[in-house]
Coordinates of C-alpha atoms and ligand atoms in Angstrom, one line a residue:
M107 CA 75.8 81.9 69.6
C108 CA 72.2 83.1 69.8
G109 CA 70.6 82.5 73.2
I110 CA 66.9 81.9 73.8
V111 CA 65.0 82.4 77.1
G112 CA 61.3 82.2 78.0
Y113 CA 59.2 82.5 81.1
V114 CA 55.6 81.7 82.0
G115 CA 54.4 81.8 85.5
K116 CA 52.8 83.8 88.3
K117 CA 55.7 86.3 88.7
N118 CA 56.7 89.3 86.7
A119 CA 58.4 87.8 83.6
I120 CA 60.6 90.6 82.6
P121 CA 63.3 90.4 85.4
Y122 CA 63.5 86.6 84.6
L123 CA 64.0 87.3 81.0
I124 CA 66.7 89.8 81.6
Q125 CA 68.4 87.6 84.2
G126 CA 68.3 84.7 81.8
L127 CA 69.7 86.7 78.9
R128 CA 72.6 87.9 81.2
K129 CA 73.4 84.3 82.0
L130 CA 73.6 83.5 78.3
E131 CA 75.8 86.5 77.5
Y132 CA 78.9 84.2 77.5
R133 CA 77.6 82.5 74.4
G134 CA 78.4 85.7 72.4
Y135 CA 75.9 88.1 70.8
D136 CA 75.6 91.5 69.2
S137 CA 72.0 92.5 70.0
A138 CA 69.2 91.5 72.4
G139 CA 65.5 91.7 72.7
I140 CA 62.4 90.5 74.6
A141 CA 58.7 90.1 73.8
Y142 CA 56.0 90.1 76.5
L143 CA 52.3 90.3 76.9
D144 CA 51.1 93.7 78.0
N145 CA 47.4 94.5 78.2
N146 CA 46.7 91.5 75.8
K147 CA 49.1 92.8 73.3
I148 CA 52.6 91.4 72.6
E149 CA 55.1 94.1 73.0
I150 CA 58.7 93.9 71.6
K151 CA 61.8 95.7 72.9
K152 CA 65.1 95.1 71.2
T153 CA 68.4 96.8 70.5
V154 CA 71.9 96.4 69.2
G155 CA 74.5 96.1 72.0
R156 CA 74.6 94.6 75.4
I157 CA 71.9 93.4 77.8
S158 CA 72.6 96.7 79.7
D159 CA 71.5 98.6 76.6
L160 CA 68.3 96.5 76.5
E161 CA 67.7 97.3 80.1
K162 CA 67.7 101.0 79.3
I163 CA 64.7 100.6 77.0
V164 CA 62.7 98.1 79.1
N165 CA 60.5 98.9 82.0
I166 CA 61.0 95.9 84.3
N167 CA 58.0 96.8 86.4
I168 CA 55.4 96.1 83.7
P169 CA 53.2 93.5 85.2
T170 CA 53.4 90.6 82.7
N171 CA 53.9 87.0 83.5
I172 CA 54.7 85.6 80.1
G173 CA 57.6 86.5 77.7
I174 CA 60.4 85.3 75.5
G175 CA 63.9 86.8 74.9
H176 CA 66.9 86.5 72.7
T177 CA 70.5 87.4 72.3
R178 CA 71.4 87.5 68.5
W179 CA 74.7 86.5 66.9
A180 CA 74.1 87.8 63.4
T181 CA 74.1 85.2 60.6
H182 CA 71.7 86.5 58.0
G183 CA 71.6 90.3 57.8
K184 CA 73.5 93.1 59.4
V185 CA 73.8 93.8 63.1
N186 CA 71.0 96.3 63.5
N187 CA 67.8 96.8 65.6
T188 CA 65.5 95.7 62.8
N189 CA 67.3 92.4 62.3
S190 CA 67.5 91.6 65.9
H191 CA 65.0 89.3 67.6
P192 CA 62.1 88.9 68.5
H193 CA 60.4 89.1 65.1
Q194 CA 56.7 89.4 64.6
V195 CA 54.6 88.5 61.6
G196 CA 50.8 88.4 61.9
D197 CA 49.8 86.4 65.0
I198 CA 53.3 84.9 65.6
T199 CA 56.2 86.4 67.6
I200 CA 59.4 84.4 67.5
V201 CA 62.9 84.0 68.7
H202 CA 65.1 81.6 66.8
N203 CA 68.6 80.0 67.1
G204 CA 70.0 78.3 64.0
I205 CA 69.7 78.8 60.3
L206 CA 66.7 78.2 58.0
E207 CA 68.6 77.1 54.9
N208 CA 65.7 77.3 52.5
Y209 CA 64.6 80.7 53.6
Q210 CA 65.0 82.4 50.2
E211 CA 62.8 79.8 48.5
L212 CA 60.1 80.1 51.3
K213 CA 60.4 83.9 51.2
N214 CA 59.6 83.9 47.4
E215 CA 56.5 81.8 48.0
L216 CA 55.4 83.9 50.9
L217 CA 55.9 87.1 48.9
K218 CA 53.6 85.8 46.3
L219 CA 51.0 85.1 49.0
G220 CA 51.2 88.7 50.0
Y221 CA 53.6 88.6 53.0
K222 CA 55.9 91.6 53.3
F223 CA 59.3 91.5 55.0
K224 CA 61.0 94.2 57.0
T225 CA 64.3 92.4 57.7
E226 CA 67.1 90.6 56.0
T227 CA 66.8 87.6 58.3
D228 CA 65.9 84.0 57.8
T229 CA 64.0 84.1 61.1
E230 CA 61.4 86.6 59.8
V231 CA 60.7 84.1 57.0
L232 CA 60.4 81.3 59.5
C233 CA 58.0 83.4 61.5
A234 CA 55.9 84.3 58.5
Y235 CA 55.7 80.7 57.4
I236 CA 54.4 79.6 60.9
D237 CA 51.9 82.5 60.7
Y238 CA 50.8 81.2 57.2
E239 CA 50.3 77.7 58.6
Y240 CA 48.5 79.1 61.6
K241 CA 46.2 81.3 59.5
N242 CA 45.3 78.3 57.3
S243 CA 44.7 75.9 60.1
S244 CA 41.1 75.3 60.9
T245 CA 41.9 73.7 64.3
K246 CA 44.7 76.2 65.3
D247 CA 46.4 73.1 66.8
M248 CA 50.0 74.1 67.3
V249 CA 51.3 70.5 67.3
E250 CA 49.8 70.0 63.8
I251 CA 51.1 73.4 62.6
F252 CA 54.6 72.7 63.8
N253 CA 54.6 69.2 62.3
N254 CA 53.7 70.8 59.0
C255 CA 56.6 73.2 59.4
F256 CA 59.0 70.3 60.2
K257 CA 58.2 68.9 56.8
V258 CA 59.1 72.2 55.1
F259 CA 61.9 73.8 57.1
K260 CA 65.5 72.9 56.1
G261 CA 68.4 73.6 58.3
S262 CA 68.7 73.9 62.1
Y263 CA 66.3 75.7 64.4
A264 CA 65.4 76.0 68.0
V265 CA 62.3 78.1 67.9
T266 CA 60.3 79.7 70.7
I267 CA 57.0 81.5 69.9
M268 CA 54.2 83.4 71.4
V269 CA 50.8 83.5 69.6
A270 CA 48.8 86.7 69.7
S271 CA 45.5 85.2 70.8
I272 CA 47.0 82.7 73.3
S273 CA 48.0 84.6 76.4
D274 CA 49.1 81.7 78.7
K275 CA 51.3 79.5 76.6
I276 CA 54.7 79.5 74.9
F277 CA 55.4 77.1 72.1
V278 CA 58.7 75.5 71.2
M279 CA 60.1 73.3 68.4
K280 CA 63.6 72.2 67.7
K281 CA 65.9 70.5 65.2
D282 CA 69.7 70.4 65.6
N283 CA 69.9 73.3 68.0
P284 CA 69.6 73.0 71.8
L285 CA 66.5 73.9 73.8
V286 CA 65.8 73.1 77.4
I287 CA 62.7 73.6 79.5
G288 CA 63.1 74.4 83.2
I289 CA 60.4 73.1 85.5
G290 CA 59.5 75.3 88.4
E291 CA 56.6 75.6 90.9
S292 CA 53.7 77.2 89.0
E293 CA 56.2 78.6 86.6
N294 CA 58.3 77.2 83.8
Y295 CA 61.3 78.4 81.9
I296 CA 62.7 77.9 78.4
A297 CA 66.4 78.4 77.5
S298 CA 69.2 77.5 75.2
D299 CA 71.0 76.1 78.2
V300 CA 70.3 75.5 81.9
S301 CA 72.6 78.3 83.1
A302 CA 69.8 80.7 82.2
F303 CA 67.4 79.5 84.9
I304 CA 69.6 77.4 87.3
S305 CA 69.3 80.0 90.0
N306 CA 65.5 79.5 89.9
T307 CA 65.1 75.7 89.3
C308 CA 67.5 72.8 88.9
K309 CA 64.8 70.5 87.3
F310 CA 64.7 70.5 83.5
I311 CA 63.7 68.6 80.4
Y312 CA 65.8 68.5 77.2
L313 CA 63.8 68.9 74.0
E314 CA 65.0 66.4 71.4
D315 CA 65.1 66.9 67.7
M316 CA 61.7 67.1 66.0
Q317 CA 59.9 67.5 69.3
I318 CA 57.4 70.2 70.1
G319 CA 56.7 71.7 73.5
I320 CA 53.7 73.5 74.9
V321 CA 54.6 75.4 78.0
S322 CA 52.2 77.1 80.4
S323 CA 52.7 78.0 84.1
S324 CA 51.2 74.7 85.3
D325 CA 52.2 72.3 82.5
V326 CA 54.8 71.2 80.0
S327 CA 53.6 68.9 77.3
I328 CA 56.0 67.4 74.8
Y329 CA 54.9 65.9 71.5
Q330 CA 56.8 63.9 68.9
E331 CA 54.8 63.7 65.7
N332 CA 51.3 63.7 67.1
K333 CA 52.0 61.7 70.2
L334 CA 52.2 63.2 73.7
I335 CA 55.5 61.8 75.2
N336 CA 57.4 61.8 78.5
N337 CA 60.9 63.2 78.4
D338 CA 62.9 62.5 81.5
I339 CA 63.1 65.2 84.0
K340 CA 66.7 65.8 84.9
T341 CA 68.3 67.7 87.7
I342 CA 71.5 69.7 87.7
N343 CA 73.7 70.7 90.6
I344 CA 74.2 74.4 90.8
D345 CA 78.0 73.8 91.3
D346 CA 78.1 72.5 87.7
V347 CA 77.3 76.0 86.5
G348 CA 80.0 78.0 88.2
N349 CA 80.2 80.8 90.6
G350 CA 81.0 84.1 89.0
K351 CA 84.3 85.8 88.6
E352 CA 85.2 85.9 92.3
E353 CA 88.3 88.2 92.8
Y354 CA 89.5 87.9 89.2
E355 CA 89.2 90.7 86.7
H356 CA 88.1 88.4 83.9
Y357 CA 86.6 84.9 83.6
M358 CA 89.5 83.9 81.4
L359 CA 92.1 84.7 84.1
K360 CA 90.0 82.8 86.7
E361 CA 89.7 79.8 84.4
I362 CA 93.5 79.8 83.7
Y363 CA 94.2 79.9 87.4
E364 CA 91.6 77.1 88.0
Q365 CA 93.8 74.6 86.1
S366 CA 95.9 73.5 88.9
N367 CA 92.9 72.5 91.1
L368 CA 91.3 71.0 88.0
I369 CA 94.2 68.6 87.5
E370 CA 94.0 67.6 91.1
K371 CA 90.3 66.9 90.7
L372 CA 90.9 64.9 87.5
N373 CA 93.6 62.9 89.2
S374 CA 91.2 62.0 91.9
I375 CA 88.5 61.0 89.5
Y376 CA 90.4 59.3 86.7
L377 CA 93.9 58.4 87.7
N378 CA 92.9 55.2 89.4
S379 CA 90.6 54.9 86.9
N380 CA 87.2 54.3 85.8
L381 CA 88.5 54.5 82.2
D382 CA 89.6 50.9 82.8
D383 CA 86.3 49.5 81.5
F384 CA 86.8 51.1 78.2
D385 CA 88.4 48.7 75.7
I386 CA 90.2 50.9 73.1
S387 CA 92.2 47.9 71.8
K388 CA 89.4 46.5 69.7
Y389 CA 89.6 49.4 67.2
T390 CA 91.6 49.3 64.0
S391 CA 91.3 53.0 63.2
I392 CA 90.7 56.1 65.3
H393 CA 89.4 59.4 64.0
I394 CA 89.3 62.5 66.2
I395 CA 87.1 65.4 65.4
G396 CA 86.7 68.9 66.8
C397 CA 86.8 72.6 66.0
G398 CA 89.1 75.3 67.1
T399 CA 90.7 74.6 70.5
A400 CA 89.0 71.2 70.6
Y401 CA 90.7 70.3 67.3
H402 CA 94.0 71.3 68.8
A403 CA 93.3 69.1 71.8
G404 CA 92.6 66.3 69.3
L405 CA 96.0 66.8 67.6
I406 CA 97.7 66.6 71.0
G407 CA 95.7 63.4 71.5
K408 CA 97.1 62.0 68.3
Y409 CA 100.7 62.7 69.2
L410 CA 100.2 61.2 72.7
M411 CA 98.4 58.0 71.6
E412 CA 100.6 57.4 68.6
K413 CA 103.6 57.1 71.0
Y414 CA 102.2 53.7 72.0
N415 CA 99.7 52.8 69.3
D416 CA 100.5 50.7 66.3
F417 CA 98.4 52.5 63.7
E418 CA 98.1 56.1 62.7
I419 CA 95.4 58.2 64.4
N420 CA 93.8 60.8 62.2
V421 CA 92.5 64.2 63.4
Y422 CA 90.0 66.2 61.5
I423 CA 88.4 69.7 61.6
A424 CA 84.7 68.8 62.0
S425 CA 83.4 71.4 59.5
E426 CA 85.5 69.6 56.8
Y427 CA 85.0 66.0 58.0
R428 CA 81.2 66.3 57.8
Y429 CA 81.4 66.7 54.0
Q430 CA 84.7 65.0 53.0
K431 CA 85.1 61.4 51.9
I432 CA 85.8 59.4 55.0
F433 CA 87.2 55.9 55.4
V434 CA 85.4 54.3 58.4
N435 CA 83.9 51.0 59.3
D436 CA 82.5 49.2 62.4
K437 CA 86.1 48.9 63.8
T438 CA 86.6 52.7 63.7
L439 CA 86.3 54.7 66.9
V440 CA 85.3 58.3 66.3
I441 CA 86.3 60.6 69.2
A442 CA 84.5 63.9 69.3
V443 CA 86.1 66.6 71.4
S444 CA 83.9 69.5 72.6
Q445 CA 83.7 71.8 75.5
S446 CA 80.1 72.8 75.0
G447 CA 78.9 69.5 73.6
E448 CA 76.7 71.6 71.2
T449 CA 79.1 72.5 68.3
A450 CA 77.0 72.1 65.2
D451 CA 79.7 70.7 62.9
T452 CA 81.0 68.2 65.5
L453 CA 77.5 67.0 66.1
A454 CA 76.8 66.6 62.4
C455 CA 79.9 64.5 62.1
L456 CA 78.8 62.2 64.8
K457 CA 75.4 61.7 63.2
R458 CA 77.2 60.9 60.0
V459 CA 79.6 58.3 61.4
K460 CA 76.9 56.7 63.5
K461 CA 75.1 55.9 60.3
C462 CA 78.3 54.2 59.1
G463 CA 78.3 51.9 62.2
C464 CA 81.2 53.5 64.0
D465 CA 81.5 53.5 67.7
T466 CA 81.6 57.1 69.1
L467 CA 83.3 58.5 72.2
G468 CA 82.7 62.0 73.4
I469 CA 85.3 64.0 75.4
V470 CA 82.9 66.6 76.6
N471 CA 82.7 69.2 79.3
V472 CA 79.0 70.2 79.5
K473 CA 77.0 67.4 81.2
N474 CA 74.0 66.1 79.3
S475 CA 74.8 68.3 76.3
T476 CA 73.7 67.1 72.9
I477 CA 77.0 65.5 72.0
A478 CA 77.2 63.9 75.4
R479 CA 73.8 62.4 74.8
I480 CA 74.4 61.2 71.3
V481 CA 77.7 59.4 71.7
D482 CA 78.0 55.7 72.7
R483 CA 80.3 56.6 75.5
V484 CA 81.2 59.9 77.1
I485 CA 84.2 60.9 79.2
Y486 CA 83.4 64.2 81.0
T487 CA 86.3 66.6 81.3
M488 CA 84.9 67.9 84.6
A489 CA 86.3 71.4 84.0
G490 CA 83.2 73.2 85.4
Q491 CA 81.5 75.9 83.5
E492 CA 83.8 77.8 81.1
I493 CA 82.5 81.3 80.6
A494 CA 85.3 83.1 78.7
V495 CA 84.9 82.6 75.0
A496 CA 88.6 81.7 74.8
S497 CA 88.9 78.1 75.9
T498 CA 91.6 77.4 78.5
K499 CA 90.8 75.0 81.3
A500 CA 88.5 73.0 79.0
Y501 CA 91.5 72.4 76.6
T502 CA 93.7 71.4 79.5
S503 CA 91.2 68.9 80.7
Q504 CA 90.7 67.5 77.1
I505 CA 94.5 66.9 76.8
Y506 CA 94.5 65.3 80.2
I507 CA 91.9 62.8 79.1
F508 CA 93.9 62.1 76.0
S509 CA 97.0 61.5 78.1
L510 CA 95.1 58.8 80.0
L511 CA 93.9 57.2 76.8
A512 CA 97.5 57.1 75.6
L513 CA 98.5 55.7 78.9
K514 CA 95.9 53.0 78.6
I515 CA 97.3 52.1 75.2
G516 CA 100.8 52.1 76.5
I517 CA 99.9 49.8 79.4
S518 CA 98.0 47.4 77.1
K519 CA 101.1 47.2 74.9
G520 CA 103.3 46.6 78.0
V521 CA 105.5 49.6 77.3
I522 CA 104.6 51.7 80.3
N523 CA 103.6 51.0 83.9
K524 CA 101.1 53.0 85.7
E525 CA 103.2 53.1 88.8
D526 CA 106.0 54.7 86.8
I527 CA 103.9 57.7 85.9
T528 CA 101.5 58.3 88.8
S529 CA 103.9 60.5 90.6
Y530 CA 104.2 62.8 87.6
Y531 CA 100.4 63.3 87.5
N532 CA 100.4 63.9 91.3
E533 CA 103.1 66.6 91.0
L534 CA 101.4 68.3 88.1
P535 CA 99.2 70.7 90.0
Q536 CA 102.1 72.2 91.9
L537 CA 104.1 72.5 88.6
I538 CA 101.1 74.3 87.1
N539 CA 101.2 76.8 90.0
N540 CA 104.9 77.4 89.4
V541 CA 104.2 78.3 85.8
L542 CA 101.2 80.5 86.8
N543 CA 103.6 82.4 89.1
I544 CA 106.1 83.3 86.3
N545 CA 106.2 87.0 85.6
Y546 CA 105.2 87.6 82.0
D547 CA 105.5 91.5 82.1
R548 CA 108.6 91.8 80.0
V549 CA 107.2 89.5 77.2
V550 CA 103.9 91.4 77.2
K551 CA 105.6 94.8 77.1
K552 CA 107.6 93.7 74.1
I553 CA 104.7 92.3 72.0
F554 CA 101.5 94.1 72.9
N555 CA 102.0 96.7 70.3
N556 CA 102.9 94.3 67.5
E557 CA 100.9 94.0 64.4
Y558 CA 101.8 90.4 63.9
L559 CA 103.5 87.5 65.7
F560 CA 105.1 84.2 64.7
Y561 CA 104.8 81.1 66.8
L562 CA 107.3 78.3 66.2
G563 CA 107.3 74.7 67.3
R564 CA 108.1 71.2 66.1
N565 CA 106.4 67.9 66.7
I566 CA 103.9 68.1 69.6
D567 CA 105.2 71.5 70.5
Y568 CA 103.9 72.7 67.1
V569 CA 100.3 71.9 68.3
S570 CA 100.8 73.8 71.5
V571 CA 101.9 76.9 69.6
M572 CA 99.0 76.6 67.2
E573 CA 96.8 76.8 70.3
G574 CA 98.8 79.7 71.7
S575 CA 98.5 81.5 68.4
L576 CA 94.7 81.0 68.3
K577 CA 94.5 82.4 71.8
I578 CA 96.3 85.6 71.0
K579 CA 94.4 86.1 67.8
E580 CA 91.0 85.6 69.3
I581 CA 91.3 87.9 72.3
S582 CA 94.0 90.5 71.4
Y583 CA 93.3 90.7 67.6
I584 CA 97.0 90.6 66.8
H585 CA 97.5 88.6 63.7
S586 CA 99.6 85.6 64.4
E587 CA 100.6 82.4 62.7
A588 CA 102.0 79.2 64.0
Y589 CA 104.6 77.4 61.9
Q590 CA 106.5 74.2 62.1
G591 CA 110.1 75.2 62.6
G592 CA 111.3 73.2 59.6
E593 CA 108.7 74.7 57.3
L594 CA 109.8 78.3 57.6
K595 CA 112.4 78.2 54.9
H596 CA 109.9 76.9 52.4
G597 CA 108.3 80.3 52.2
T598 CA 107.4 82.1 55.4
I599 CA 110.9 83.1 56.4
S600 CA 110.7 85.8 53.7
L601 CA 108.4 87.6 56.2
I602 CA 111.0 87.8 58.9
E603 CA 112.6 91.1 59.2
K604 CA 114.3 93.2 61.9
D605 CA 112.3 93.0 65.1
S606 CA 109.7 90.5 63.8
C607 CA 108.6 88.8 67.0
V608 CA 108.9 85.0 67.2
I609 CA 107.7 83.0 70.2
S610 CA 109.0 79.5 70.2
L611 CA 108.2 76.5 72.4
V612 CA 111.0 74.0 73.0
S613 CA 110.0 71.0 75.1
N614 CA 110.1 68.0 72.7
E615 CA 113.3 66.1 73.3
E616 CA 113.5 64.6 69.8
T617 CA 113.3 67.9 67.9
S618 CA 114.9 70.4 70.4
A619 CA 118.2 70.7 68.6
K620 CA 116.4 71.1 65.3
I621 CA 114.1 73.9 66.5
I622 CA 117.0 75.7 68.0
S623 CA 118.6 75.7 64.6
N624 CA 115.4 77.2 63.2
I625 CA 115.4 79.8 65.9
K626 CA 119.0 80.7 64.9
E627 CA 117.8 81.1 61.3
V628 CA 115.2 83.7 62.3
K629 CA 117.5 85.4 64.8
A630 CA 120.1 85.8 62.0
R631 CA 117.5 87.7 60.1
G632 CA 116.8 90.2 62.9
A633 CA 113.9 88.6 64.7
Y634 CA 113.2 89.2 68.4
V635 CA 113.0 85.8 69.9
I636 CA 111.1 84.7 73.0
L637 CA 112.0 81.2 74.0
I638 CA 109.7 79.1 76.2
I639 CA 111.8 76.2 77.1
K640 CA 111.7 73.1 79.3
D641 CA 114.3 73.1 82.1
S642 CA 115.8 69.6 81.6
L643 CA 116.7 69.6 77.9
N644 CA 120.0 68.1 77.0
I645 CA 121.1 70.8 74.6
N646 CA 123.3 73.8 74.7
I647 CA 121.5 77.1 74.1
D648 CA 123.6 79.8 72.6
I649 CA 122.6 83.0 74.5
N650 CA 122.8 84.9 71.3
C651 CA 119.9 83.0 69.8
Y652 CA 117.1 84.5 72.0
D653 CA 116.1 87.8 73.5
Q654 CA 113.9 86.5 76.4
M655 CA 113.7 83.1 77.9
I656 CA 110.9 81.6 80.0
I657 CA 111.9 78.4 81.7
I658 CA 109.1 75.9 82.5
P659 CA 109.4 72.7 84.5
S660 CA 109.7 69.2 83.0
V661 CA 107.3 66.5 83.6
H662 CA 106.5 63.2 81.9
E663 CA 106.0 63.6 78.2
L664 CA 102.4 62.5 78.3
I665 CA 101.5 65.5 80.4
Q666 CA 104.1 68.0 79.4
P667 CA 101.6 69.7 76.9
I668 CA 99.5 70.6 79.9
L669 CA 102.3 72.7 81.4
N670 CA 103.4 74.0 78.0
I671 CA 100.1 75.7 77.2
I672 CA 99.9 77.8 80.4
P673 CA 102.5 80.5 79.5
L674 CA 100.9 80.8 76.1
Q675 CA 97.5 81.3 77.6
L676 CA 98.8 83.9 80.1
I677 CA 100.8 85.8 77.4
A678 CA 97.6 86.0 75.3
Y679 CA 95.6 87.2 78.3
Y680 CA 98.0 89.9 79.5
V681 CA 98.6 91.1 76.0
A682 CA 94.8 91.5 75.4
K683 CA 94.5 93.2 78.7
K684 CA 97.2 95.7 77.9
R685 CA 95.5 96.4 74.5
G686 CA 92.2 97.1 76.3
C687 CA 90.3 94.3 74.6
D688 CA 87.0 92.8 75.8
I689 CA 88.7 89.6 76.9
D690 CA 85.8 87.5 77.9
K691 CA 83.7 88.5 75.0
P692 CA 86.0 89.0 72.0
R693 CA 84.4 90.7 69.0
N694 CA 82.5 88.5 66.5
L695 CA 83.0 85.3 68.5
A696 CA 80.5 83.0 70.2
K697 CA 81.2 80.5 73.0
S698 CA 78.9 77.9 71.7
V699 CA 78.8 77.6 67.9
T700 CA 75.5 76.1 67.2
V701 CA 75.3 76.9 63.5
E702 CA 77.6 75.4 60.8
Ligands
M6R996 O1 82.5 73.8 72.5 P1 83.5 73.3 71.6 O2 84.7 72.8 72.3 O3 83.0 72.3 70.6 O4 84.0 74.5 70.7 C1 84.9 74.4 69.7 C2 85.5 75.8 69.3 O5 84.5 76.6 68.9 C3 86.2 76.4 70.5 O6 87.2 75.6 71.0 C4 86.9 77.8 70.0 O7 87.8 77.5 69.1 C5 87.4 78.5 71.3 N1 86.8 79.8 71.4 C6 88.8 78.8 71.2 O8 89.3 79.4 72.3

């Protein structure tokens, strides 16, 4: 979602702003812009499109050493030049990430006060309100002005502003949206995440909610209410932020291929395990929350943990959970799953359940992200930076962590021994490589022109096909739905006609015979069936019930879902590629969903 950058220092600001915006491209955006000081005047350049389009309208040689920049993912108002950021009202120039919920109310008041608006955005209202407070302040003290704004603004906002008459400072304030300040030598940076400035400095400060920052080339001052406070200076290793696409055509493909090494790394970190100090047995209920792929990982977690657990584990979509009636107490563990650690809905759920006295566990990829900082305990998924919008390796690492939690429960109940299973974990990287090496050309050729696809699975395989279906939808724009095999005849089978394409995963022992019956039902109605099937199933497969078969290796049931997802990821990738889609940055999508 929207990305913010800022630079103040001794060097020319514009190249840093552009470089920072490029680093934030992965978050997803539809327009971009910068503001900088030029001859004592704040200039704005902005455009719909990519950073490369912005570069065409910016002279990077303009000698300025202060500026702010933004990539916009439209929420309020169309994607056009006028609505893109920065916005300027009176003395204030602003970039904003988040949503000002009471913008209409404030707009009405500001209109009465004589303010005029050029855009459809909430951000222009936010800007006008700060200008109003600024104009009416006798002291022009930005801390006081921002504190007044905190009392009025509703919603979420990371705000970075330049003030017309102040040529050497950038001001920031934040609530419920990430903002980080990079500390350099005689220069400082502002960004939505550290990747924007990591090649220039690895030292940084997180701004917490309701904090205000005043950033100049020589100083960063953070205020909470009216007090000057000291936030910890943290450091990050450049390796945590990734190394480009290397020889791969897309980040998504690179990230799919990284999964084998990732599992090896996770084995070395967690298998002999520092999860041992985590006592899961004291809880009487477990809720798992997440969005999109992270929600699917949570569902896999439920199936795995329930194998050994003696109470039901519930999984919720965070955007629903944050508003629904929930049944929790101080014996409830709430597990939040998030790659970015910034997803607004997941974060809001955590804030809610913490007030109810629940313990919280984060399964998070991005170190020191907001979710990682807010939970009582975090297990990092160690997947490294995931750039492609479509999540692949982060998902694999999330379900890996769930397999270990399940194992932990199984061991505590005395139903499984670690020794019995270690060899399976150790052979998993090689098995992943085997699945990566399968040739998917024939499958891709058959389905890439389809208008719709069906995915079928039962039991835990149903969750894997939900994730496979999400992958193909988000990057290839083919409409697809995942169904439980047994549910088809309750309505959906009416959609099956000659050549309808059905992709089915068959790995779950308990339901394999049942799903084969369901496959026969669609085959009998003319469907074209692609079967992805585990090699060791004890069932007879009638060769007339499928058109193509992909055989994947078997491994222990706790980690079988890791192997199962890989063909589905690769099919989605190659189909999207054949359709000429923008794989790493699919339309309308953002990597980090920081608004609700
Ligand atoms: O950063 P998170 O894991 O919290 O993100 C959750 C979803 O937005 C994310 O998994 C999304 O569904 C992916 N783009 C799917 O590939």
